PDB file of C-alpha atoms in Angstrom:
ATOM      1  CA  UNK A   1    -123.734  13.128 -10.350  1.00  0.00           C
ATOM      2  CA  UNK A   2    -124.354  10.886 -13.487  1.00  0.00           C
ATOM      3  CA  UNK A   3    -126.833  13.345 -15.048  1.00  0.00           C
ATOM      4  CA  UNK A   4    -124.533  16.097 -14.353  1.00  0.00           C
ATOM      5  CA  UNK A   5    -121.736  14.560 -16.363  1.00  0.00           C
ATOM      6  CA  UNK A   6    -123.993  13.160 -18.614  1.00  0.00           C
ATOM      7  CA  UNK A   7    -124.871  16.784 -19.335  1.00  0.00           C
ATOM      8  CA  UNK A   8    -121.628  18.159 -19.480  1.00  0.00           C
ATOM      9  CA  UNK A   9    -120.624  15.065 -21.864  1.00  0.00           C
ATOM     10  CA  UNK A  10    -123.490  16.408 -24.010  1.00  0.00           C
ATOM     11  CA  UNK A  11    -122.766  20.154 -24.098  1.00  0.00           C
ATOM     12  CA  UNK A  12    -119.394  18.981 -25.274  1.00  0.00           C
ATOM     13  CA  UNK A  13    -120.422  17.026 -28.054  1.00  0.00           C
ATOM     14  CA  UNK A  14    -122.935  19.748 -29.143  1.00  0.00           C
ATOM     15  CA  UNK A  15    -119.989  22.798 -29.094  1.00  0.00           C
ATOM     16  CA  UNK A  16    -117.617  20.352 -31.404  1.00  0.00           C
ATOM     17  CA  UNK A  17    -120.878  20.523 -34.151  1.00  0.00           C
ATOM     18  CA  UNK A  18    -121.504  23.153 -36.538  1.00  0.00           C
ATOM     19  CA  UNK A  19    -125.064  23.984 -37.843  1.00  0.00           C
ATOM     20  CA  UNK A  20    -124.533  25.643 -40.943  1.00  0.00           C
ATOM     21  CA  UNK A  21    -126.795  28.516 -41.457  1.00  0.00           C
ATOM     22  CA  UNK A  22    -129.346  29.368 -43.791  1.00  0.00           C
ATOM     23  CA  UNK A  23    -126.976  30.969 -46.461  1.00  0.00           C
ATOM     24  CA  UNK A  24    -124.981  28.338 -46.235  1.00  0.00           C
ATOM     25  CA  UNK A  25    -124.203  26.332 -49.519  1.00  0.00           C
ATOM     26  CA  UNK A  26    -124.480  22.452 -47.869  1.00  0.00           C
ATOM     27  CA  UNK A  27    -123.065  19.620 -49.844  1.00  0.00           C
ATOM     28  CA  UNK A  28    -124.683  16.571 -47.921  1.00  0.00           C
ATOM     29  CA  UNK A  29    -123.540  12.910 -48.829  1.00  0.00           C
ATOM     30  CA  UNK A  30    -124.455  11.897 -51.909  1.00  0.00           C
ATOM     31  CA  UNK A  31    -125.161  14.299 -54.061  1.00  0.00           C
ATOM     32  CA  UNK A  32    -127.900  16.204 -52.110  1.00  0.00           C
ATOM     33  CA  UNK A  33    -126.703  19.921 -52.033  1.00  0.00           C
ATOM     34  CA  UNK A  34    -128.370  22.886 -50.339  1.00  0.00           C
ATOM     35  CA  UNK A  35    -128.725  26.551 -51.682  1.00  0.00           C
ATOM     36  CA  UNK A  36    -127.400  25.871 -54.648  1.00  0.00           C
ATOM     37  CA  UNK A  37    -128.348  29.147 -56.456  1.00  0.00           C
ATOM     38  CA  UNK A  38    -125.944  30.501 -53.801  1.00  0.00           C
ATOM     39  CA  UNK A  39    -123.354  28.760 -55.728  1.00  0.00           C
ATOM     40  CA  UNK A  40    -124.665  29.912 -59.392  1.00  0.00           C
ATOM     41  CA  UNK A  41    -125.225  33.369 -58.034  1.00  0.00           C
ATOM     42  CA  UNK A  42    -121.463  33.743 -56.524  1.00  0.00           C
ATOM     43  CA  UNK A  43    -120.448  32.128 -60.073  1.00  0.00           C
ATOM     44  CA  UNK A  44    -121.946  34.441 -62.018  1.00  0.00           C
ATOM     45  CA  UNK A  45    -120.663  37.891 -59.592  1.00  0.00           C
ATOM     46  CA  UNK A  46    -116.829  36.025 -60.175  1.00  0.00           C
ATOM     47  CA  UNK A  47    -118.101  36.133 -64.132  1.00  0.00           C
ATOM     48  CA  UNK A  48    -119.241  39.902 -63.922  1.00  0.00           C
ATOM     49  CA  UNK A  49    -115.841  40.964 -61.954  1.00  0.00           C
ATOM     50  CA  UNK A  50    -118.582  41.716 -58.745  1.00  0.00           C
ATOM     51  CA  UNK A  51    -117.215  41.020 -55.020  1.00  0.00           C
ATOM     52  CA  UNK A  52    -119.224  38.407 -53.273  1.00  0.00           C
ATOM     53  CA  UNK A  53    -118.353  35.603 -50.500  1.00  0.00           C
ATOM     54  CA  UNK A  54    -119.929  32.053 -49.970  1.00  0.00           C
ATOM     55  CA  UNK A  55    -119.416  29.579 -46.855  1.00  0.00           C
ATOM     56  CA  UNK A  56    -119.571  25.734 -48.615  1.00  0.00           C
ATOM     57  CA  UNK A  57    -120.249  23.029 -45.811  1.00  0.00           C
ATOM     58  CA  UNK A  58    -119.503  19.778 -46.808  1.00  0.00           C
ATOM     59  CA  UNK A  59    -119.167  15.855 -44.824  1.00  0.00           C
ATOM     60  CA  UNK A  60    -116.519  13.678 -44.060  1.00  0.00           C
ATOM     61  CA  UNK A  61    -118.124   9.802 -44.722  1.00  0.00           C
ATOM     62  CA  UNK A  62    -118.129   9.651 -40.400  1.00  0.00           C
ATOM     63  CA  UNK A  63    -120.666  12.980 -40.374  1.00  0.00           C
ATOM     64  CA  UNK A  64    -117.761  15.616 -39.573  1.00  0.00           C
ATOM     65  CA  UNK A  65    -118.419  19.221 -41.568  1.00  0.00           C
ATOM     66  CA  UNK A  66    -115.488  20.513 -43.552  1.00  0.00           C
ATOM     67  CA  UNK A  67    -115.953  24.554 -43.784  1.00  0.00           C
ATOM     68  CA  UNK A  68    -114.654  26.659 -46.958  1.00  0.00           C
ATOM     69  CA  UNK A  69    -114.990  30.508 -46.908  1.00  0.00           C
ATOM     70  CA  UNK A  70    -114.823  31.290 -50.351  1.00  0.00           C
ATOM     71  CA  UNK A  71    -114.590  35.156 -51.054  1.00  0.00           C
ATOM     72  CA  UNK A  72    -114.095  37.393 -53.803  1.00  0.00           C
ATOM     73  CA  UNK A  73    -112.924  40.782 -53.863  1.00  0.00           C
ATOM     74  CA  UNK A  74    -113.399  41.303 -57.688  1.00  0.00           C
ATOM     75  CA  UNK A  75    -109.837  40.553 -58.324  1.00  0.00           C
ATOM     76  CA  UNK A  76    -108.562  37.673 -56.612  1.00  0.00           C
ATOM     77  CA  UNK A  77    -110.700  34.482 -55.198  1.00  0.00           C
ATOM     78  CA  UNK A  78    -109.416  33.631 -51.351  1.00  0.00           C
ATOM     79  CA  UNK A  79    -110.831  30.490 -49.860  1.00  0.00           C
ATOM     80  CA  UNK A  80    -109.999  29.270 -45.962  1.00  0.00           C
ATOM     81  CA  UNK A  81    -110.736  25.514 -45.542  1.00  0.00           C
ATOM     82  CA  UNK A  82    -111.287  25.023 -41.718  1.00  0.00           C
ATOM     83  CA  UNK A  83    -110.502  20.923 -40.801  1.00  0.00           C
ATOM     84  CA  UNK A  84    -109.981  21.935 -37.300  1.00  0.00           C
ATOM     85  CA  UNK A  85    -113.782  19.741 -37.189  1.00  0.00           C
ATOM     86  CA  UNK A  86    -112.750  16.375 -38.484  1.00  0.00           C
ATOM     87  CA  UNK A  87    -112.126  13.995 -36.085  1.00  0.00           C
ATOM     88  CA  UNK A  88    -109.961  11.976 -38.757  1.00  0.00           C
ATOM     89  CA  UNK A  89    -108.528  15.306 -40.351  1.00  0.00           C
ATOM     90  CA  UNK A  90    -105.513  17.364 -40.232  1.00  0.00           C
ATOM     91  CA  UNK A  91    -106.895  19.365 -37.264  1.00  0.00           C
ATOM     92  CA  UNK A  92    -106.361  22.947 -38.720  1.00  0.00           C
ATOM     93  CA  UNK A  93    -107.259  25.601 -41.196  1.00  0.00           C
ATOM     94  CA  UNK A  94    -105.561  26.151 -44.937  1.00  0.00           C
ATOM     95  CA  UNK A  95    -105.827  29.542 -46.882  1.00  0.00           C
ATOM     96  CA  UNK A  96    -105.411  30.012 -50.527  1.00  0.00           C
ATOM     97  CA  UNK A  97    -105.711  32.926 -53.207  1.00  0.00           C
ATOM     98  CA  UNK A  98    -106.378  32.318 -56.730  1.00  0.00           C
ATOM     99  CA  UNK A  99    -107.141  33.863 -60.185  1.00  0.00           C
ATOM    100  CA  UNK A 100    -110.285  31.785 -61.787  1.00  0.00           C
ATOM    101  CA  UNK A 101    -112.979  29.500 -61.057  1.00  0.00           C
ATOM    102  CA  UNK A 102    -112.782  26.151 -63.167  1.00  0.00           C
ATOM    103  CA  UNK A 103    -115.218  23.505 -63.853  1.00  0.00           C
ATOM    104  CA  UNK A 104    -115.007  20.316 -65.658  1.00  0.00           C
ATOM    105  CA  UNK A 105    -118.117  18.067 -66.447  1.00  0.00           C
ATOM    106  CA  UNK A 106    -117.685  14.297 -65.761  1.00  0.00           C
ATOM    107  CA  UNK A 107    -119.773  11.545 -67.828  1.00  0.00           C
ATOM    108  CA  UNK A 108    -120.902   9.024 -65.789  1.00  0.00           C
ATOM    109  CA  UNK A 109    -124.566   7.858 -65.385  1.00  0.00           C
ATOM    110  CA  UNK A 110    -125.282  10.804 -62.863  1.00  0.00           C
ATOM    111  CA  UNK A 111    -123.459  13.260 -64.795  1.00  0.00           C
ATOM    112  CA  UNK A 112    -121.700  15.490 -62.710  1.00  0.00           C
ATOM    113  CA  UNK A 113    -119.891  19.213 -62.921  1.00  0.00           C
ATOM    114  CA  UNK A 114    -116.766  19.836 -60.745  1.00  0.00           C
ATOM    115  CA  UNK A 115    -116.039  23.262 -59.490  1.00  0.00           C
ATOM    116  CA  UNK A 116    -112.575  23.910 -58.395  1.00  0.00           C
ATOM    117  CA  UNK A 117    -110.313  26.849 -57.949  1.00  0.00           C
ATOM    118  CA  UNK A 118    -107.029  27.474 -60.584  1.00  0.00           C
ATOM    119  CA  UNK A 119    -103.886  29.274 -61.110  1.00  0.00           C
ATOM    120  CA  UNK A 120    -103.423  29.686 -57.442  1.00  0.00           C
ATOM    121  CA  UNK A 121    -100.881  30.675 -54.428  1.00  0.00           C
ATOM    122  CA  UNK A 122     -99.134  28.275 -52.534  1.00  0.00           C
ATOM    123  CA  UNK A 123     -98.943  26.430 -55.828  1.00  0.00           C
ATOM    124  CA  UNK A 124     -98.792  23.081 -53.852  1.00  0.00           C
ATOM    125  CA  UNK A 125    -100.662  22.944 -50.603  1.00  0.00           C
ATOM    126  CA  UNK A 126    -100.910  20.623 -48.206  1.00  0.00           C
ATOM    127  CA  UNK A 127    -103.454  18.443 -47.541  1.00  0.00           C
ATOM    128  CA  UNK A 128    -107.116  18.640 -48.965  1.00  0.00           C
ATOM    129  CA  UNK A 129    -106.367  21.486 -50.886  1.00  0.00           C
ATOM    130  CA  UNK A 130    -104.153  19.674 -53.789  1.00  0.00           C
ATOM    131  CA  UNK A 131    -107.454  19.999 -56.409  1.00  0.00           C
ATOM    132  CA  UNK A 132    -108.784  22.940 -54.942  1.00  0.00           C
ATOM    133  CA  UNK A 133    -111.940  21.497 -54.733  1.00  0.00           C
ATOM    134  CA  UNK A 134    -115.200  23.629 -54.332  1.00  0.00           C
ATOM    135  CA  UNK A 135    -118.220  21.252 -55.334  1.00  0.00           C
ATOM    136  CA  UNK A 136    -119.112  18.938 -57.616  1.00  0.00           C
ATOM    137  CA  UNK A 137    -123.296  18.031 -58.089  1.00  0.00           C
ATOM    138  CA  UNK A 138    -125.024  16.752 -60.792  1.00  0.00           C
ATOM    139  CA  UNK A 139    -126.122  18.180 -64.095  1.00  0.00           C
ATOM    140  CA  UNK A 140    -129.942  18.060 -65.274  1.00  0.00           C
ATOM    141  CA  UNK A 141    -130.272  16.774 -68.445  1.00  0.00           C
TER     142      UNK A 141
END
């Protein structure tokens, strides 16, 4: 009976994870981020006025993923942040359409560049979604 719940207790706790996939773009914590050409690629399509989409996984400090579907239609940038995953979190899933793509570089010792999403609708979300935040990593020198 105890390695029956046991396993049931551990089925559970694997169906509340999410294992990004290989495309995904994976902002670990720190500043460790995965397929980041992803990210300069889908930058560069927004540039050129070409449709492209990009799922952007990112950590809560306790290890919980925040998902944002990011996709654009050659027009208009729509991103869905799904918190419905963070234990600590607001336990649902925001949408938001916008214009342009910003990005503003901060000068600390690791030099960083912020991504975040601009002139959009609702003008004042709730939640997470106040910055628009898409990434931030750091800048080579």
């Amino acid at each position: 009976m105890k390695k029956n719940l046991f396993l049931l207790f551990s089925l559970l706790l694997v169906g509340c994870n999410y294992t990004p996939s290989d495309s995904d773009i994976v902002v670990g914590l720190g500043s460790e981020i995965t397929n980041l050409n992803t990210f300069e690629i889908f930058l560069d399509n927004v540039k050129q006025g070409k449709e492209d989409n990009i799922r952007i996984v990112s950590y809560t400090d306790e290890g919980d993923p925040i998902i944002k579907d990011v996709n654009y239609d050659g027009t208009s940038i729509y991103a869905e942040t799904d918190f419905t995953r963070d234990k600590f979190g607001t336990s649902r899933v925001e949408s938001i359409s916008c214009n342009s793509i910003d990005s503003k570089v901060t000068v600390t010792p690791e030099k960083s560049e912020e991504y975040f999403l601009s002139e959009c609708e609702p003008s004042q979300p709730s939640g997470n979604l106040w910055s628009h935040p898409l990434t931030v990593y750091e800048v080579s020198n």
